[in-house]
mmCIF file of C-alpha atoms in Angstrom:
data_model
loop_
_atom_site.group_PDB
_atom_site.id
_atom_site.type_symbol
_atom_site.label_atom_id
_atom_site.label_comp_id
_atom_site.label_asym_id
_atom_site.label_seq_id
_atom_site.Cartn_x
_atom_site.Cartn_y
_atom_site.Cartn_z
ATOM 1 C CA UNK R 1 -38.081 22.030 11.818
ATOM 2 C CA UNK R 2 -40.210 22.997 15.098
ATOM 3 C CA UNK R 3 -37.833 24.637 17.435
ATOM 4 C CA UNK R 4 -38.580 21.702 20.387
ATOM 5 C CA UNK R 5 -36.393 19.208 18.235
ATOM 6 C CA UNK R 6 -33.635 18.460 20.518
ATOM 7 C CA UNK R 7 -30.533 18.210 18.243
ATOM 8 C CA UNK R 8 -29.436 16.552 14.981
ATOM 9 C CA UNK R 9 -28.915 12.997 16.306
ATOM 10 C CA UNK R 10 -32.617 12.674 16.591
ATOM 11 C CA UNK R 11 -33.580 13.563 12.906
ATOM 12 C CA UNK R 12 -36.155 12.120 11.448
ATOM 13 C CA UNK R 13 -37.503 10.498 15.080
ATOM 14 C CA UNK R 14 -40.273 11.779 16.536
ATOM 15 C CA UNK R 15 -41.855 11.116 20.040
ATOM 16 C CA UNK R 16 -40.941 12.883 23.386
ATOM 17 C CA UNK R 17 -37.020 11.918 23.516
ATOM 18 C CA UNK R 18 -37.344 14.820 20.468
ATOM 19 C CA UNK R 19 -40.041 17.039 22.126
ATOM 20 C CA UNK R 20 -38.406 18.830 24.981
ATOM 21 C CA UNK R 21 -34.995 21.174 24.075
ATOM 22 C CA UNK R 22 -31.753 19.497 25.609
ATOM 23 C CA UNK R 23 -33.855 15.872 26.237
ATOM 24 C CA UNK R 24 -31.507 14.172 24.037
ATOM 25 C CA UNK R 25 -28.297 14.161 26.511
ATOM 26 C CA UNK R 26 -31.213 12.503 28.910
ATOM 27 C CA UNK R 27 -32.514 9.958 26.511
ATOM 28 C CA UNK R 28 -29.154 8.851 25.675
ATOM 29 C CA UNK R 29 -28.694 8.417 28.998
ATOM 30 C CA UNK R 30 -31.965 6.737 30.341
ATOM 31 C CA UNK R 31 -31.834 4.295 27.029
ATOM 32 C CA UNK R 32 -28.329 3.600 28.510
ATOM 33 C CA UNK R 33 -29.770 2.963 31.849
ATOM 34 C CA UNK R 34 -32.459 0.514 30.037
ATOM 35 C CA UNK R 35 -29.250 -1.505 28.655
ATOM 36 C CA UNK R 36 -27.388 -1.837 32.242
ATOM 37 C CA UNK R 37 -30.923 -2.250 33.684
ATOM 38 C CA UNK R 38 -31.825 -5.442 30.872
ATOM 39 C CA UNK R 39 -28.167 -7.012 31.758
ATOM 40 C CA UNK R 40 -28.815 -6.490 35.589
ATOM 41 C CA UNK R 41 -32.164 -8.137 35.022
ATOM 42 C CA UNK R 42 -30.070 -11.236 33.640
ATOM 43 C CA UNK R 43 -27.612 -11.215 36.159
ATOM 44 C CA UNK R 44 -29.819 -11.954 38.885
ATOM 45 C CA UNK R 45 -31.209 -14.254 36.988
ATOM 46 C CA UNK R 46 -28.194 -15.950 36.763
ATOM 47 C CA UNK R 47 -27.234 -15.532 40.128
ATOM 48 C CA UNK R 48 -30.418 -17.315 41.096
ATOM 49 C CA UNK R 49 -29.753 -20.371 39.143
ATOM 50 C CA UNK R 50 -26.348 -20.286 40.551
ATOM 51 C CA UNK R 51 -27.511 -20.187 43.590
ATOM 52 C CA UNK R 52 -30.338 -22.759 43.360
ATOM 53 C CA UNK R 53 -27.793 -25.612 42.036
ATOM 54 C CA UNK R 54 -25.595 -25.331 44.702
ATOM 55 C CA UNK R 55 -28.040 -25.520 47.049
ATOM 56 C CA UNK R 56 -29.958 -27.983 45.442
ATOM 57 C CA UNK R 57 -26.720 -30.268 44.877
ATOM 58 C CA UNK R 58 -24.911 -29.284 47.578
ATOM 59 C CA UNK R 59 -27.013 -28.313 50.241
ATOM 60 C CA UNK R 60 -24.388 -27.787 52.945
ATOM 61 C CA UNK R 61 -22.089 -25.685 50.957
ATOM 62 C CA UNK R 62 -21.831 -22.017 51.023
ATOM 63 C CA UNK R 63 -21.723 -19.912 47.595
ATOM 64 C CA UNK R 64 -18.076 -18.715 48.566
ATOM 65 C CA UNK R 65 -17.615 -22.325 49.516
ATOM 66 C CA UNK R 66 -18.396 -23.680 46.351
ATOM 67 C CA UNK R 67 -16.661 -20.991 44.714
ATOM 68 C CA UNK R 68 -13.437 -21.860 46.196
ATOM 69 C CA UNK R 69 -13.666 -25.760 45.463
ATOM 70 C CA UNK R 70 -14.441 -24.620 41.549
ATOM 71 C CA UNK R 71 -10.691 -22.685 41.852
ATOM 72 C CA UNK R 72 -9.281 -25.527 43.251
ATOM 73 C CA UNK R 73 -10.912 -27.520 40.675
ATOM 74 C CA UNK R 74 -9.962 -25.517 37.850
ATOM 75 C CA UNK R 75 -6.235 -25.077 39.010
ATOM 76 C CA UNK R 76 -5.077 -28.303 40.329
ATOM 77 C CA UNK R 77 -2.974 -28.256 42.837
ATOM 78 C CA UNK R 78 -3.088 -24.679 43.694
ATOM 79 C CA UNK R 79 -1.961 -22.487 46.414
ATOM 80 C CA UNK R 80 -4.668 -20.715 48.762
ATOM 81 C CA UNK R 81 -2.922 -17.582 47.675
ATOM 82 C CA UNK R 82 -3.628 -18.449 44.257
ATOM 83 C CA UNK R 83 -7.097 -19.482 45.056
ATOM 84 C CA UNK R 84 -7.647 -16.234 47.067
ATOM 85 C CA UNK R 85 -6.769 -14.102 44.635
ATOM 86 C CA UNK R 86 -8.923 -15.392 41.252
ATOM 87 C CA UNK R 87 -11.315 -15.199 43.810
ATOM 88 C CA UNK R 88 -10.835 -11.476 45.107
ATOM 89 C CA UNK R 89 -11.228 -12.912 48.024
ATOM 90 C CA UNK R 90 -9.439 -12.352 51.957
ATOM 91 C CA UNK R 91 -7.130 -15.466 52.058
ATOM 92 C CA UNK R 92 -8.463 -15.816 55.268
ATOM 93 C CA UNK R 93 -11.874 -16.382 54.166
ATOM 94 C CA UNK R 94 -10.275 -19.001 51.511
ATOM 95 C CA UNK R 95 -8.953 -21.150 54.490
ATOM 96 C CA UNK R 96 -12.367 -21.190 56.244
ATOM 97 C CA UNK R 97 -13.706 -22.402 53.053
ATOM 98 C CA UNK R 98 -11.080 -24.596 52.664
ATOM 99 C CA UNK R 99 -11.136 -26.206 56.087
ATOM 100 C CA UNK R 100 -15.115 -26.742 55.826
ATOM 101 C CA UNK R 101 -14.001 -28.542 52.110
ATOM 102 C CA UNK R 102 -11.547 -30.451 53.568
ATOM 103 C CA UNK R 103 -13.611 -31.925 56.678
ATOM 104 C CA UNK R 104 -16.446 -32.557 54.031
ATOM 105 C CA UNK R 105 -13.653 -34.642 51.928
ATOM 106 C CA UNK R 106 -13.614 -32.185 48.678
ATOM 107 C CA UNK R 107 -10.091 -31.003 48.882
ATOM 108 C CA UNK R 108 -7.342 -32.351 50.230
ATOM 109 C CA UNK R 109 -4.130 -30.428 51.159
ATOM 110 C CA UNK R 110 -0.229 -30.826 50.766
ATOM 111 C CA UNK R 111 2.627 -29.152 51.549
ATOM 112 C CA UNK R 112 4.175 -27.317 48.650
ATOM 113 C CA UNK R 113 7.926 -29.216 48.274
ATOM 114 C CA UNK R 114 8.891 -26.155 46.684
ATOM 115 C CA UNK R 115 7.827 -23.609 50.054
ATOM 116 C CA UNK R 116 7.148 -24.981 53.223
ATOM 117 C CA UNK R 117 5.003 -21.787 53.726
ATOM 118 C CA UNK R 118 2.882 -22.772 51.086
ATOM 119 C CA UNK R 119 -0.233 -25.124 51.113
ATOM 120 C CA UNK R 120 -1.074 -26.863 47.910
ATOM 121 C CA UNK R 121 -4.856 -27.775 47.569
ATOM 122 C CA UNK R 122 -6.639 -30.108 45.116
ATOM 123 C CA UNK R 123 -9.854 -31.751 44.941
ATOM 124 C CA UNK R 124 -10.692 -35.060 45.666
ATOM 125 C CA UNK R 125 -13.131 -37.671 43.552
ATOM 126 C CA UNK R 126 -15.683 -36.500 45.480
ATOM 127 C CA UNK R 127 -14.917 -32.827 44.800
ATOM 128 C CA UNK R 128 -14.452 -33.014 41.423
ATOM 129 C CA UNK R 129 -18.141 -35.003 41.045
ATOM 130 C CA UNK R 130 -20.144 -32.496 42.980
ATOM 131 C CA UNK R 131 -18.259 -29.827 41.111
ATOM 132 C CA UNK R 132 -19.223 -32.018 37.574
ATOM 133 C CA UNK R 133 -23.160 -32.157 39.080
ATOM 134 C CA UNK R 134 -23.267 -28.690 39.884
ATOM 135 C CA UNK R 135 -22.450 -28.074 36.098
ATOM 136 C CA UNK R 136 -25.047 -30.129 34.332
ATOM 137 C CA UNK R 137 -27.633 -28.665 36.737
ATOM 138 C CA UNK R 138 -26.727 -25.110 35.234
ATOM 139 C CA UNK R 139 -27.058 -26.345 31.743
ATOM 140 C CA UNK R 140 -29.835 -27.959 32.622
ATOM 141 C CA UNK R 141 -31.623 -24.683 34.187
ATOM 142 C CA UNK R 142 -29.953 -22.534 31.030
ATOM 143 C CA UNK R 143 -31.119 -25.033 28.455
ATOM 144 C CA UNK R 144 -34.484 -24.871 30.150
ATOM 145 C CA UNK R 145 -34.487 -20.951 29.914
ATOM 146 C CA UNK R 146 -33.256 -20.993 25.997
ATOM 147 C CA UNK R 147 -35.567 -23.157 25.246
ATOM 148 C CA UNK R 148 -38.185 -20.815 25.857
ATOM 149 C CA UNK R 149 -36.956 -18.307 23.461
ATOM 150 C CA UNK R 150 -37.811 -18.385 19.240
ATOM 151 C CA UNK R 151 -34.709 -19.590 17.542
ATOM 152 C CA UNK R 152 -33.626 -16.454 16.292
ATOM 153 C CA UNK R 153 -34.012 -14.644 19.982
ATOM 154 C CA UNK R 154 -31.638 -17.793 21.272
ATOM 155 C CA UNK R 155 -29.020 -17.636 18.671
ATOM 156 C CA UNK R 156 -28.927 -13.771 19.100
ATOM 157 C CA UNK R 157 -28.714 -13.984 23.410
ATOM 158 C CA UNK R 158 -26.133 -16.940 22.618
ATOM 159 C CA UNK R 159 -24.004 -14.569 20.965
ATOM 160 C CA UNK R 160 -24.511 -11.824 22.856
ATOM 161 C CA UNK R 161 -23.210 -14.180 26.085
ATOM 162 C CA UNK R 162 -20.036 -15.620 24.474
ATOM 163 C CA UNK R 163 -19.384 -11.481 23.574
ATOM 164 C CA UNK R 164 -19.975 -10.427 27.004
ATOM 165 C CA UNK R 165 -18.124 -13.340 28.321
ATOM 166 C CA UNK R 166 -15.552 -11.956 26.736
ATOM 167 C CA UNK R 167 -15.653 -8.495 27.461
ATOM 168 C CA UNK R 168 -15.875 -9.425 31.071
ATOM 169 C CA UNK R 169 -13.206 -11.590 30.953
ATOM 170 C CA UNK R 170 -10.824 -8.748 29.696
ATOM 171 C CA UNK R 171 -11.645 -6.486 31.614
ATOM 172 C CA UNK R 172 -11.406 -8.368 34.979
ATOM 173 C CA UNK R 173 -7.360 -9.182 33.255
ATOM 174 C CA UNK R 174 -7.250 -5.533 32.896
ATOM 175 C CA UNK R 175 -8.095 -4.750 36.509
ATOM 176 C CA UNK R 176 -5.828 -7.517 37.745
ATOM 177 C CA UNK R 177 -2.824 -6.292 35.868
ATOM 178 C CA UNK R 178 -3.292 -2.553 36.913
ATOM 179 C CA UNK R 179 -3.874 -4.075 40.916
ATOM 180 C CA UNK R 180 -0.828 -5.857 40.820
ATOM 181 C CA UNK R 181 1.113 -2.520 38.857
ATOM 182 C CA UNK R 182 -0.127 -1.090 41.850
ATOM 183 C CA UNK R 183 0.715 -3.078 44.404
ATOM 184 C CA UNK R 184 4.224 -3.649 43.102
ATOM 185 C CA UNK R 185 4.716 0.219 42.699
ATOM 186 C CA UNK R 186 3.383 0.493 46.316
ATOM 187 C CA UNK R 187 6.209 -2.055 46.981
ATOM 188 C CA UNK R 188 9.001 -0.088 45.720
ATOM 189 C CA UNK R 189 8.593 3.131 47.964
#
């Protein structure tokens, strides 16, 4: 074996991630690089066809506005505290977002019977349909985009969404629960 192989993880490979003494610790990292690079690619994808819908069927919504009526609609009623949070948002920002929803008739508020400090928030007909619209644009826009890939290449990305879904879901759980450990241990002193 020439003396420029790089180590025993690249056996039987050849090319110049094998050529150069030590490259290997670098390839492993640039081809990890390529991965986050690939998923960033599709993540601003995605963020453009989130964006584009809500424009498109909103047109006088912000993203963060939008945002905020999909919490409300997904957690009905619902506090702004609540709302704020999911969101990792300043619950200051949430009741800007909320007032703008609320003069636009896509929320409507109540006082928690429960806590008179509280404000419940839930969405309205109208709220609920634009949030309904918004949805079968995406699908429309993602269907569009799978379409264009073989069968095999769709069923594979399909996958590989649902699993990332999933990993990103856990981890964002795990990063709640150790913010909140925090903030409750931050509490106690």
């Amino acid at each position: 074996m020439s003396p420029y192989r790089a180590d025993a993880a690249f056996a039987g490979r050849t090319g110049p991630e094998v050529a150069v003494p030590g490259f290997a610790a670098y390839y492993a990292c640039v081809t990890q690089m390529t991965a986050v690079d690939g998923a960033l690619a599709v993540l601003r994808a995605m963020v453009a066809i989130a964006d584009s819908t809500v424009e498109r069927n909103t047109g006088q919504l912000t993203l963060t506005q939008f945002r905020t009526l999909r919490a409300v609609d997904g957690h009905t009623p619902v506090t702004m505290g609540r709302v704020a949070d999911e969101l990792a948002l300043n619950p200051s920002t949430v009741t800007r977002a909320c007032d703008r929803l609320a003069a636009m008739d896509l929320v409507q508020r109540a006082e928690n019977p429960l806590n008179k400090r509280e404000t419940l928030l839930a969405p309205t007909a109208k709220g609920r349909r634009l949030v309904n619209r918004v949805d079968e644009d995406r699908r429309r826009e993602l269907a569009t985009v799978l379409d264009r890939l073989d069968a095999e290449t769709r069923a594979t990305v399909i996958t590989a969404f649902a699993r990332f879904a999933a990993a990103a879901s856990e981890t964002t759980e795990e990063q709640l629960r150790t913010a909140k450990k925090s903030l409750s241990q931050a509490d106690r002193k």
